[in-house]
PDB file of C-alpha atoms in Angstrom:
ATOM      1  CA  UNK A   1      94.559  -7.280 -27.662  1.00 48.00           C
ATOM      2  CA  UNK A   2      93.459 -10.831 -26.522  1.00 49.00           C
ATOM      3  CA  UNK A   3      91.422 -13.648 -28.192  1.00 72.00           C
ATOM      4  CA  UNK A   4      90.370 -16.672 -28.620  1.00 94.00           C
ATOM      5  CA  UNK A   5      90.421 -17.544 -32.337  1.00 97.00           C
ATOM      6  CA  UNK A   6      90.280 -21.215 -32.616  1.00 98.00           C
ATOM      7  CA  UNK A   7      89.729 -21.232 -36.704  1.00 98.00           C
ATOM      8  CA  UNK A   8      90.489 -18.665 -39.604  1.00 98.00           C
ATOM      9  CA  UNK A   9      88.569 -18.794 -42.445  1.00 98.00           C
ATOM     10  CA  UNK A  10      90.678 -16.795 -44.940  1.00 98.00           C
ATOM     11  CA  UNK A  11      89.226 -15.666 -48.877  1.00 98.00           C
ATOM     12  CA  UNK A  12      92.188 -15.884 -51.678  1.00 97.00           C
ATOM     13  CA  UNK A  13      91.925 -12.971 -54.534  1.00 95.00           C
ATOM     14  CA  UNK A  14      92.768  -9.707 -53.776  1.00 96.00           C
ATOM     15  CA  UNK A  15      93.198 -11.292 -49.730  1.00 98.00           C
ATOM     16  CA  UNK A  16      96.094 -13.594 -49.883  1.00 98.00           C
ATOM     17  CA  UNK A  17      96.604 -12.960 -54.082  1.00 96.00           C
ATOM     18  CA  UNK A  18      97.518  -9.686 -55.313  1.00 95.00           C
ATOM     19  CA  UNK A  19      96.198  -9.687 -58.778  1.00 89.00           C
ATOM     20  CA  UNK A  20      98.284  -6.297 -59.670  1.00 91.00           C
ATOM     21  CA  UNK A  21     101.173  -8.298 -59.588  1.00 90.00           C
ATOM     22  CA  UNK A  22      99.681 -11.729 -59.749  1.00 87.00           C
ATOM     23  CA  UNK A  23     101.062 -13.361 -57.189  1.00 94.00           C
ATOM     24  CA  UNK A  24     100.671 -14.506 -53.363  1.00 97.00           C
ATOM     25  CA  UNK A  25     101.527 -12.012 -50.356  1.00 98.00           C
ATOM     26  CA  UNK A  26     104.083 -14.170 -49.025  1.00 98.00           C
ATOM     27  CA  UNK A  27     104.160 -12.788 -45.806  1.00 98.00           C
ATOM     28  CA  UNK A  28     100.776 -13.465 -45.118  1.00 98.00           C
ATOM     29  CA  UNK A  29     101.102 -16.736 -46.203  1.00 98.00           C
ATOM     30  CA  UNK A  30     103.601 -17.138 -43.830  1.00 98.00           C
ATOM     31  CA  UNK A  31     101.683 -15.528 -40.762  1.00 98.00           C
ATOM     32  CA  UNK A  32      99.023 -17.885 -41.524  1.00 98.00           C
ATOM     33  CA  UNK A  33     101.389 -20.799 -41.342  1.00 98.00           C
ATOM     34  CA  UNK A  34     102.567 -19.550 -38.100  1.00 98.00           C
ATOM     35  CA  UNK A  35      98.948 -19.476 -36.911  1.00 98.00           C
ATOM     36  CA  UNK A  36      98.858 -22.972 -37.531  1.00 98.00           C
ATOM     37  CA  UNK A  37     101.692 -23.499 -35.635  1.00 97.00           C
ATOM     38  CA  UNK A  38     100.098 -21.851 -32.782  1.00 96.00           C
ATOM     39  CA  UNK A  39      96.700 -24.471 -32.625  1.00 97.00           C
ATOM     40  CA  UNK A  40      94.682 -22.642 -35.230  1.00 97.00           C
ATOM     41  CA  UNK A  41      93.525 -24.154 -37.735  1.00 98.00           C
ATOM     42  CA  UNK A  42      93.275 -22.268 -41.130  1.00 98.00           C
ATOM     43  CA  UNK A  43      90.314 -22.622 -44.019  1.00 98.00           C
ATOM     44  CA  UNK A  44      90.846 -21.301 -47.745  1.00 98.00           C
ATOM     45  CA  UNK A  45      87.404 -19.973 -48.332  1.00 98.00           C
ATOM     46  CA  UNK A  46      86.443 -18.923 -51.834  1.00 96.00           C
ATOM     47  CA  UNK A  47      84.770 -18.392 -54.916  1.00 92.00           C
ATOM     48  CA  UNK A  48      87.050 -20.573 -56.710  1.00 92.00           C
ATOM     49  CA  UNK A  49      86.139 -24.652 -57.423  1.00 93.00           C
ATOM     50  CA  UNK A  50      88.817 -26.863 -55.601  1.00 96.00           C
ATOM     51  CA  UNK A  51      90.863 -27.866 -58.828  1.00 94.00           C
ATOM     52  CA  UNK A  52      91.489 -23.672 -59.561  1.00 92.00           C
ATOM     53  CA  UNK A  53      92.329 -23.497 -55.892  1.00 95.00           C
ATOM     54  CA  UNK A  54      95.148 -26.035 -56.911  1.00 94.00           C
ATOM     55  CA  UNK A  55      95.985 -24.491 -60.331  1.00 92.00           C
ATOM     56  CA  UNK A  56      97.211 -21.350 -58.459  1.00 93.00           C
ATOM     57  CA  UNK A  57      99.588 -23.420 -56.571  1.00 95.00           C
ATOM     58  CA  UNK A  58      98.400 -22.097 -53.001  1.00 97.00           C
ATOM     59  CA  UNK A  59      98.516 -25.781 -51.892  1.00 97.00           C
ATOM     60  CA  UNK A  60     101.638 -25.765 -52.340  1.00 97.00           C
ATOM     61  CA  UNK A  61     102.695 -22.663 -50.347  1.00 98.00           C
ATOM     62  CA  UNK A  62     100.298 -23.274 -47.817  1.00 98.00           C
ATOM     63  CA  UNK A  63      98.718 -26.841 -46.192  1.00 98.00           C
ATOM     64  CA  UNK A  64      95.346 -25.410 -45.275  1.00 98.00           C
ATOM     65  CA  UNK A  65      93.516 -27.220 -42.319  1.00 98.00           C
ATOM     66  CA  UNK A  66      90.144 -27.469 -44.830  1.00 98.00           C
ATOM     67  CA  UNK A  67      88.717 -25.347 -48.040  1.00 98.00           C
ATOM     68  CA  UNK A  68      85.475 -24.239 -48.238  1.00 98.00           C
ATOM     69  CA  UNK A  69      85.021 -23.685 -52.107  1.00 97.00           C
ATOM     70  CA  UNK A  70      83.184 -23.309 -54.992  1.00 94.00           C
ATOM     71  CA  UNK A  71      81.797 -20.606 -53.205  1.00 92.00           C
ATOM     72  CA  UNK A  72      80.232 -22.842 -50.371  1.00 95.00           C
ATOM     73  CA  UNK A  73      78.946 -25.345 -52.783  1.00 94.00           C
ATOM     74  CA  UNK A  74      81.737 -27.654 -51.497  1.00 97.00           C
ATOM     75  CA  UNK A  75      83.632 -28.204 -48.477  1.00 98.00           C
ATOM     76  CA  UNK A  76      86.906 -30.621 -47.305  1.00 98.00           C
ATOM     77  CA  UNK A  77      88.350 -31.229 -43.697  1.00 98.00           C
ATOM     78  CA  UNK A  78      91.556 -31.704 -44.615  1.00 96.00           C
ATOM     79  CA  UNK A  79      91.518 -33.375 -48.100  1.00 91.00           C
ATOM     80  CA  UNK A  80      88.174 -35.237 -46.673  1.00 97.00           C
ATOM     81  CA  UNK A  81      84.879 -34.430 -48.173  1.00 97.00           C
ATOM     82  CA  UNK A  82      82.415 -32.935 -45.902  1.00 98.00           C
ATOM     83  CA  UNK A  83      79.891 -32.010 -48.767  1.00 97.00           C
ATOM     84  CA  UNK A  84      78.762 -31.248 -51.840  1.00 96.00           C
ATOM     85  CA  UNK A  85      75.915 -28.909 -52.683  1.00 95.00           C
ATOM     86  CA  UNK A  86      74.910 -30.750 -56.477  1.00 96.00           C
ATOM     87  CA  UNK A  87      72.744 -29.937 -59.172  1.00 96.00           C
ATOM     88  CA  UNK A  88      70.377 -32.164 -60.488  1.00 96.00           C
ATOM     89  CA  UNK A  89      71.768 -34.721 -63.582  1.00 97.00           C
ATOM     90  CA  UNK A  90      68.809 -33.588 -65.998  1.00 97.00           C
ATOM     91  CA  UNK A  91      69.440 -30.097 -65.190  1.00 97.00           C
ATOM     92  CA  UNK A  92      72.995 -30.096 -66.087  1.00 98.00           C
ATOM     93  CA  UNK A  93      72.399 -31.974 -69.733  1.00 98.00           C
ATOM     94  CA  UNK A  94      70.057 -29.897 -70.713  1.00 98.00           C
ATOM     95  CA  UNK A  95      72.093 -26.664 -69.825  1.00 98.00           C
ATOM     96  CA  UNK A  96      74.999 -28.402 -71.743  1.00 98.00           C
ATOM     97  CA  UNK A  97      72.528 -28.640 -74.657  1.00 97.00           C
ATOM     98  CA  UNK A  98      71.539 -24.939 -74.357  1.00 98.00           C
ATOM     99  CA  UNK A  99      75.270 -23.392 -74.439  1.00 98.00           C
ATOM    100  CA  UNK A 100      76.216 -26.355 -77.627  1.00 97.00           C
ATOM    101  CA  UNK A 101      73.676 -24.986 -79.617  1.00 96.00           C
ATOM    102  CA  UNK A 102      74.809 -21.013 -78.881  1.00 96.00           C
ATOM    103  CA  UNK A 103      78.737 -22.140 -79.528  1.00 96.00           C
ATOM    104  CA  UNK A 104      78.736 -21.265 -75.934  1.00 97.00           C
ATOM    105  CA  UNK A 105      81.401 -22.465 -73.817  1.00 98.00           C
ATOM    106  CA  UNK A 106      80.487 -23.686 -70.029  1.00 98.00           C
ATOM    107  CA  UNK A 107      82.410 -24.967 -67.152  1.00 96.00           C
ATOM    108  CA  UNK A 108      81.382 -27.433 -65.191  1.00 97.00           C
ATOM    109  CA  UNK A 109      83.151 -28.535 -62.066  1.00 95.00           C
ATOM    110  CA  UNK A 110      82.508 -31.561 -59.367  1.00 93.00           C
ATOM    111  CA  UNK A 111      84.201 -31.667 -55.916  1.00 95.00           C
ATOM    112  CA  UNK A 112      87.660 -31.715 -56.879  1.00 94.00           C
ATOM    113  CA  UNK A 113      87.784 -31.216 -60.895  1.00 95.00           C
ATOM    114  CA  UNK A 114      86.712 -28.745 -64.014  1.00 95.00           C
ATOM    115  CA  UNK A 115      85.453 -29.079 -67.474  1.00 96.00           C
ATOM    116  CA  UNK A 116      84.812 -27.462 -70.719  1.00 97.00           C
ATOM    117  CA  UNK A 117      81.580 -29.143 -72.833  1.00 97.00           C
ATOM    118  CA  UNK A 118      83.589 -27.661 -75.706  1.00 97.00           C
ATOM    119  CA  UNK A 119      86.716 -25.543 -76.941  1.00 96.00           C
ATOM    120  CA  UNK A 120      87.876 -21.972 -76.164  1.00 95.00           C
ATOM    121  CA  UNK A 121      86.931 -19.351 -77.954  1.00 96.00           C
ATOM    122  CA  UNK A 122      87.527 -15.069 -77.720  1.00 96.00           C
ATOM    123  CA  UNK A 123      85.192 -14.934 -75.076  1.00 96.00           C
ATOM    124  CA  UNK A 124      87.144 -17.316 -72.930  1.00 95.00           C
ATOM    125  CA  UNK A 125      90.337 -15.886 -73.597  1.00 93.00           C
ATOM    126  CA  UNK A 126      88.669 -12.341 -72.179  1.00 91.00           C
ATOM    127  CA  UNK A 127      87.290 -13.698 -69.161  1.00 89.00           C
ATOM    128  CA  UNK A 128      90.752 -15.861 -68.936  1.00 86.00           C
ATOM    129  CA  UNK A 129      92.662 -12.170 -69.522  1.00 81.00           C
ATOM    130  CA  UNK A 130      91.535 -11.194 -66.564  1.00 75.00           C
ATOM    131  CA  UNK A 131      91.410 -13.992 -63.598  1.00 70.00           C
ATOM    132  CA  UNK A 132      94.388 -15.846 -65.047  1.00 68.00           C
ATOM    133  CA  UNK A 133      93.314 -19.077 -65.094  1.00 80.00           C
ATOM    134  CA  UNK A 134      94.211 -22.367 -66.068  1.00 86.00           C
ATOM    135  CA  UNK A 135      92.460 -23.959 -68.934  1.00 90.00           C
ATOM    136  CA  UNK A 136      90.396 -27.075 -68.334  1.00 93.00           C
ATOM    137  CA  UNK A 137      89.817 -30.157 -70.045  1.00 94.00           C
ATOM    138  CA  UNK A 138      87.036 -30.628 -72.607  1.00 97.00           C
ATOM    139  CA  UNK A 139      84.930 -33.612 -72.175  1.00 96.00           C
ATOM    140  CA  UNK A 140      81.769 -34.889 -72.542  1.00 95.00           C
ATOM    141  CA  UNK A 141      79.395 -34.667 -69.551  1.00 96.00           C
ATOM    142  CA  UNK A 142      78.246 -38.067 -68.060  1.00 95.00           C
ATOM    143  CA  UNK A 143      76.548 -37.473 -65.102  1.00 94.00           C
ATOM    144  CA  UNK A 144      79.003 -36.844 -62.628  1.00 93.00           C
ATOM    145  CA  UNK A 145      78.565 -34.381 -59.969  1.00 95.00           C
ATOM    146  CA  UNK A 146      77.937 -31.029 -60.987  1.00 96.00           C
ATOM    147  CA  UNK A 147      78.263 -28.599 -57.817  1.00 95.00           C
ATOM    148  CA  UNK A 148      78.822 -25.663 -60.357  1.00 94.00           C
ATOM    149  CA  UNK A 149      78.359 -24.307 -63.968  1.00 96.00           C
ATOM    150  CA  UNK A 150      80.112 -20.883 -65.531  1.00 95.00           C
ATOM    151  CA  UNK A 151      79.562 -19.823 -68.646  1.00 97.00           C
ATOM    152  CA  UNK A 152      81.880 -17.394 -70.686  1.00 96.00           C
ATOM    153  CA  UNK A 153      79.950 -15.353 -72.968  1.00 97.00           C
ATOM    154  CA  UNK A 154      79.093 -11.398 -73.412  1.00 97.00           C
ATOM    155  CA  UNK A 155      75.846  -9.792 -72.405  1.00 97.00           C
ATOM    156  CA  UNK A 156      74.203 -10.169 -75.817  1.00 97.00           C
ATOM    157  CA  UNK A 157      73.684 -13.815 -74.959  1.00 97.00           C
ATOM    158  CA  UNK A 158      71.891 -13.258 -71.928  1.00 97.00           C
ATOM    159  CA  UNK A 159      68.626 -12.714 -73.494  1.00 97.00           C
ATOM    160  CA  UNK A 160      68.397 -15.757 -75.604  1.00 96.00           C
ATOM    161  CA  UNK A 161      69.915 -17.854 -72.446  1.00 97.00           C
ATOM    162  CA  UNK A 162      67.708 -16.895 -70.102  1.00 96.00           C
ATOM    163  CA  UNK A 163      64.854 -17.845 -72.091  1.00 97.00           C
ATOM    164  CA  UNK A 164      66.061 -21.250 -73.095  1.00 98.00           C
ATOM    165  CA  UNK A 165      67.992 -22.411 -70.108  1.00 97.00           C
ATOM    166  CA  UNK A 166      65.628 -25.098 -67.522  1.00 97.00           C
ATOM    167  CA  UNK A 167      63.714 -23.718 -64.772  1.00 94.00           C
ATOM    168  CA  UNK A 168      65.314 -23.364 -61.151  1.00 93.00           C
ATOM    169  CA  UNK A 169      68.434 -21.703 -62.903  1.00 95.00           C
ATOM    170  CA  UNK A 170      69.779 -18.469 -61.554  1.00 92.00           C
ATOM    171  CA  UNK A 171      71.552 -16.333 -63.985  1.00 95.00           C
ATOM    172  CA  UNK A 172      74.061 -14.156 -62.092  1.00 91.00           C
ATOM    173  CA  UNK A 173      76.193 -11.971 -64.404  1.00 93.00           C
ATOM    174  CA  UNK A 174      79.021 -11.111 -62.348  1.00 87.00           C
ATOM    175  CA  UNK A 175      81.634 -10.006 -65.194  1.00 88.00           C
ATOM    176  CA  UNK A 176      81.276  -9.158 -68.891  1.00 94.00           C
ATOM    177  CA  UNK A 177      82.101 -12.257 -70.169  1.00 95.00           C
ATOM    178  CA  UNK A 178      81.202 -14.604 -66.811  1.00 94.00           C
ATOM    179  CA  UNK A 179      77.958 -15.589 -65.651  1.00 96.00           C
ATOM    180  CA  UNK A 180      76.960 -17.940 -62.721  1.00 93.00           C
ATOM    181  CA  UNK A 181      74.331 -20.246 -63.253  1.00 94.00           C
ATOM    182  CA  UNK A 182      73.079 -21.463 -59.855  1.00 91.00           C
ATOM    183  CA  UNK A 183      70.473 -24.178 -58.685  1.00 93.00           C
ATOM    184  CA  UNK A 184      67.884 -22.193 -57.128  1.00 87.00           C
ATOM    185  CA  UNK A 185      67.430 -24.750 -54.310  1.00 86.00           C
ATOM    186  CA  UNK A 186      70.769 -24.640 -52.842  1.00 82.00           C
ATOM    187  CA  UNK A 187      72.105 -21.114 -53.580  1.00 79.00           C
ATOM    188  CA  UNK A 188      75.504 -21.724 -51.845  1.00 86.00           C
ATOM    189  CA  UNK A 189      77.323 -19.356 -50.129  1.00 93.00           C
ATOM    190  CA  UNK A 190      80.848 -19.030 -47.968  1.00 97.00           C
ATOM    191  CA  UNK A 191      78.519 -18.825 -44.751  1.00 97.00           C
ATOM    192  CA  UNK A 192      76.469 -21.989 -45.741  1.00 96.00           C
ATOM    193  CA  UNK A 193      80.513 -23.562 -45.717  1.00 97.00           C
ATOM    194  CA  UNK A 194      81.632 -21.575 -42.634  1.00 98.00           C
ATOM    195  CA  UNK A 195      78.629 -22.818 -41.078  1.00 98.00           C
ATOM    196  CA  UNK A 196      78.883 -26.319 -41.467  1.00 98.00           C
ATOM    197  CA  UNK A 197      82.965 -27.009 -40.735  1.00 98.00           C
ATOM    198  CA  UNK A 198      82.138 -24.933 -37.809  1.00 98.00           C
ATOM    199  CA  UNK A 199      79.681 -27.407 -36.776  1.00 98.00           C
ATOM    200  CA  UNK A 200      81.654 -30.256 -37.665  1.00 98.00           C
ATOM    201  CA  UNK A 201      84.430 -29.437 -35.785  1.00 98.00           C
ATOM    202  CA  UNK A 202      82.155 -28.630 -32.611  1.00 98.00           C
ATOM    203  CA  UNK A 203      84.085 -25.066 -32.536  1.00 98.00           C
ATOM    204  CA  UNK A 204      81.656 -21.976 -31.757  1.00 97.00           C
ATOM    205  CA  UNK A 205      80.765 -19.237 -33.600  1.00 97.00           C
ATOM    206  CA  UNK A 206      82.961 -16.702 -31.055  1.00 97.00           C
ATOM    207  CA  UNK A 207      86.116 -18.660 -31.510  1.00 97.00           C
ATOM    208  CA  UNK A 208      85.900 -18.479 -35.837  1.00 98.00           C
ATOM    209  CA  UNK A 209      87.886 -15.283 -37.874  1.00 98.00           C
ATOM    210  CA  UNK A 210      87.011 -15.076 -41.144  1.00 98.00           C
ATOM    211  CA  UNK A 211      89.370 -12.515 -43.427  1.00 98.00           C
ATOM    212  CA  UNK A 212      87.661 -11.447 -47.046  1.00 98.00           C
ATOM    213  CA  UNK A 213      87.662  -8.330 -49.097  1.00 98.00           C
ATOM    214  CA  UNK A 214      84.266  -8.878 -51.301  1.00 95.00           C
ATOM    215  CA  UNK A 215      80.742  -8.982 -51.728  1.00 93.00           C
ATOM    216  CA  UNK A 216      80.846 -12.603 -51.324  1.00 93.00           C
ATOM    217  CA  UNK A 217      82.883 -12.573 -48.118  1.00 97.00           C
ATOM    218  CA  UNK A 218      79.934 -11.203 -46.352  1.00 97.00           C
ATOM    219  CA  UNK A 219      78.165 -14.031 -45.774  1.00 97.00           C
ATOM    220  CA  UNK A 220      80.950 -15.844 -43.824  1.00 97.00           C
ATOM    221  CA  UNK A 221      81.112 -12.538 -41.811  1.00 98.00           C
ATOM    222  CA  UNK A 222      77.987 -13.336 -40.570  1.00 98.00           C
ATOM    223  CA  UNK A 223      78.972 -16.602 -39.335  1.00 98.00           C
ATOM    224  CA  UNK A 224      82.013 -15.792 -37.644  1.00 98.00           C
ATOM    225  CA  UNK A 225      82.506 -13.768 -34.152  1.00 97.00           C
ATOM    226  CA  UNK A 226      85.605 -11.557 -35.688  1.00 97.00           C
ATOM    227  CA  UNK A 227      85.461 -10.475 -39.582  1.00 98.00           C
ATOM    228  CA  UNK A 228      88.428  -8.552 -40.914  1.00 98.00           C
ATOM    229  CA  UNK A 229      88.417  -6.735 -44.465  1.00 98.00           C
ATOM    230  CA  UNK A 230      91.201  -5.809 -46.155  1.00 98.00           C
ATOM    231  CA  UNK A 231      91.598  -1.683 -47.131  1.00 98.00           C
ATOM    232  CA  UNK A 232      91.493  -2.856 -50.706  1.00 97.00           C
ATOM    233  CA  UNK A 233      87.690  -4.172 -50.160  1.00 97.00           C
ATOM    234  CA  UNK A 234      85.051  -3.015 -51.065  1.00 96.00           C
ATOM    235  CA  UNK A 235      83.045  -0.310 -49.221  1.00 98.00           C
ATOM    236  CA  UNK A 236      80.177  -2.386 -47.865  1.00 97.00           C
ATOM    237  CA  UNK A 237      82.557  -4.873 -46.752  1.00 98.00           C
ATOM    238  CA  UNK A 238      84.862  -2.666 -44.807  1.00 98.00           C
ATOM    239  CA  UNK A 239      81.800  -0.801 -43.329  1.00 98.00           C
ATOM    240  CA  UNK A 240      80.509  -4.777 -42.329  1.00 98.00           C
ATOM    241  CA  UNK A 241      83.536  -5.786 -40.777  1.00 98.00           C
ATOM    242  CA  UNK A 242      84.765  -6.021 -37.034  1.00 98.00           C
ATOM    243  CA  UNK A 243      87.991  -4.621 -38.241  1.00 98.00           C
ATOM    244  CA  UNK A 244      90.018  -3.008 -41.786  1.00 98.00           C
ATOM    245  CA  UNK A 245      93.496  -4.036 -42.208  1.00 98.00           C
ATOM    246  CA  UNK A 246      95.677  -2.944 -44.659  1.00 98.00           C
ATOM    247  CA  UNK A 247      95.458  -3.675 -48.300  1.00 98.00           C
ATOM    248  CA  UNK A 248      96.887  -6.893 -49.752  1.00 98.00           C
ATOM    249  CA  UNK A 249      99.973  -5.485 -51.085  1.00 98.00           C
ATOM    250  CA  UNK A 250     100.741  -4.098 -47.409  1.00 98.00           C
ATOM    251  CA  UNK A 251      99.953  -7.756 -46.140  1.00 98.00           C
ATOM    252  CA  UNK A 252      96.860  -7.245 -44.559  1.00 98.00           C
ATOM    253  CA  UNK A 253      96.321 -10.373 -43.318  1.00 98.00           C
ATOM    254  CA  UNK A 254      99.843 -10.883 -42.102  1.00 98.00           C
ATOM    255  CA  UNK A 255      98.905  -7.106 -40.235  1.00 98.00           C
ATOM    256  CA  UNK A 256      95.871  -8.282 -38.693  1.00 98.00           C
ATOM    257  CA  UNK A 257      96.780 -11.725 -36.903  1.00 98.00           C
ATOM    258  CA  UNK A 258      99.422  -9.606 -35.652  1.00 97.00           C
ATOM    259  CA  UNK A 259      96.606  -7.089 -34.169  1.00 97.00           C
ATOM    260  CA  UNK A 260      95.085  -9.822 -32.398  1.00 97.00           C
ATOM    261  CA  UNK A 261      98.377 -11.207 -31.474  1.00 95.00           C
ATOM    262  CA  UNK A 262      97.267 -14.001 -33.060  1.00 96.00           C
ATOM    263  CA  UNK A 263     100.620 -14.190 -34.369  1.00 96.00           C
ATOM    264  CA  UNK A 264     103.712 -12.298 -32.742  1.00 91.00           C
TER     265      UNK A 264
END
């Protein structure tokens, strides 16, 4: 099968990270090091803010052309900002406020670090238990660049924080003990990112892959002119995509550049 991919825009967990095992399909990584090796260029696209993206220690398996982050909120052409979806100063202190008042712990992360407005506590570590992340730094906010808050805290809270948190906020519960809180005038996405390196790089629509397994990864499906889920995604995603590769511990996207002969 011919093509013409020019750029691959690839997600991380559960594509390239196998979280049964915790750790990176290496032969995928290496397929998409080959890719680059063949002229295309390769985007990290994902949920994660830049500074987890590092904490894994992808970067240093893998020299990515760009990373669309922070789930679209943030974008770099090589280690080059392209930009940075922010929320307002004001809005950020007074969420701050909110969760110091509840004992409730936030992050909040610019383009290329994370913070903590105060210690960990159980709910953390629960949250923590499950994505295996790296701890960040507490400090004090002082208006830098927010691009995106997460707070770790059970459903009981969601009640109270709805009610006291400032208007525009989006509260998007996406785990038992995680909840995204979004500026309601730029609700990022990976397609807002895929969208705009696309355009920056003057590369069409047609000659972009993009490579996801979730809910999120939709949205740069629509942006792309060949999507690709992995087996282990989830059912609307597979039934969305061009194409269903094998699952992540089978090296799915390692599988599917080969498909495309991409890769040989």
């Amino acid at each position: 099968m011919q093509n013409n991919i020019k750029i691959i825009f690839v997600d991380i967990d559960w594509t390239i990270l196998d979280h049964k095992v915790h750790e990176f399909d290496m032969p995928s990584i290496e397929a998409l090091k080959k890719a680059q090796k063949n002229g295309i260029q390769v985007y990290l696209c994902t949920a994660r803010p830049y500074l987890s993206v590092k904490q894994t220690g992808l970067l240093n398996l893998l020299k990515p052309n760009g990373i669309v982050c922070t789930n679209g909120a943030v974008a770099f052409i090589n280690d080059k900002l392209l930009y940075s979806l922010n929320i307002p100063n004001d809005v950020v202190r007074e969420t701050i406020k909110v969760c110091n008042r509840h004992n409730a712990v936030l992050e909040y992360c610019d383009e290329k670090m994370r913070y903590f407005n105060r210690k960990t506590n159980k709910y953390v570590d629960n949250y923590f238990s499950v994505y295996a992340e790296v701890v960040p730094e507490v400090k004090k906010y002082n208006n830098e660049n927010v691009s995106a808050m997460l707070l770790m805290a059970p459903r009981k809270y969601d009640e109270k924080m709805k009610k006291e948190l400032p208007k525009g906020l989006d509260y998007f519960r996406f785990d038992d003990f995680g909840v995204d809180i979004k500026w309601h005038e730029h609700d990022p996405n990976k397609g807002y990112g895929v969208i705009n390196v696309l355009k920056e790089l003057k590369i069409n629509k047609e000659n972009a892959m993009a490579i996801g397994d979730d809910y999120g990864d939709l949205d740069m499906f629509k942006e792309v002119g060949l999507s690709v889920s992995l087996e282990n995604g989830k059912p609307e995603v597979k039934a969305k995509a061009d194409y269903v590769t094998k699952a992540v511990d089978q090296s799915g996207v390692a599988y599917a550049l080969k498909h495309f002969n991409i890769i040989k």
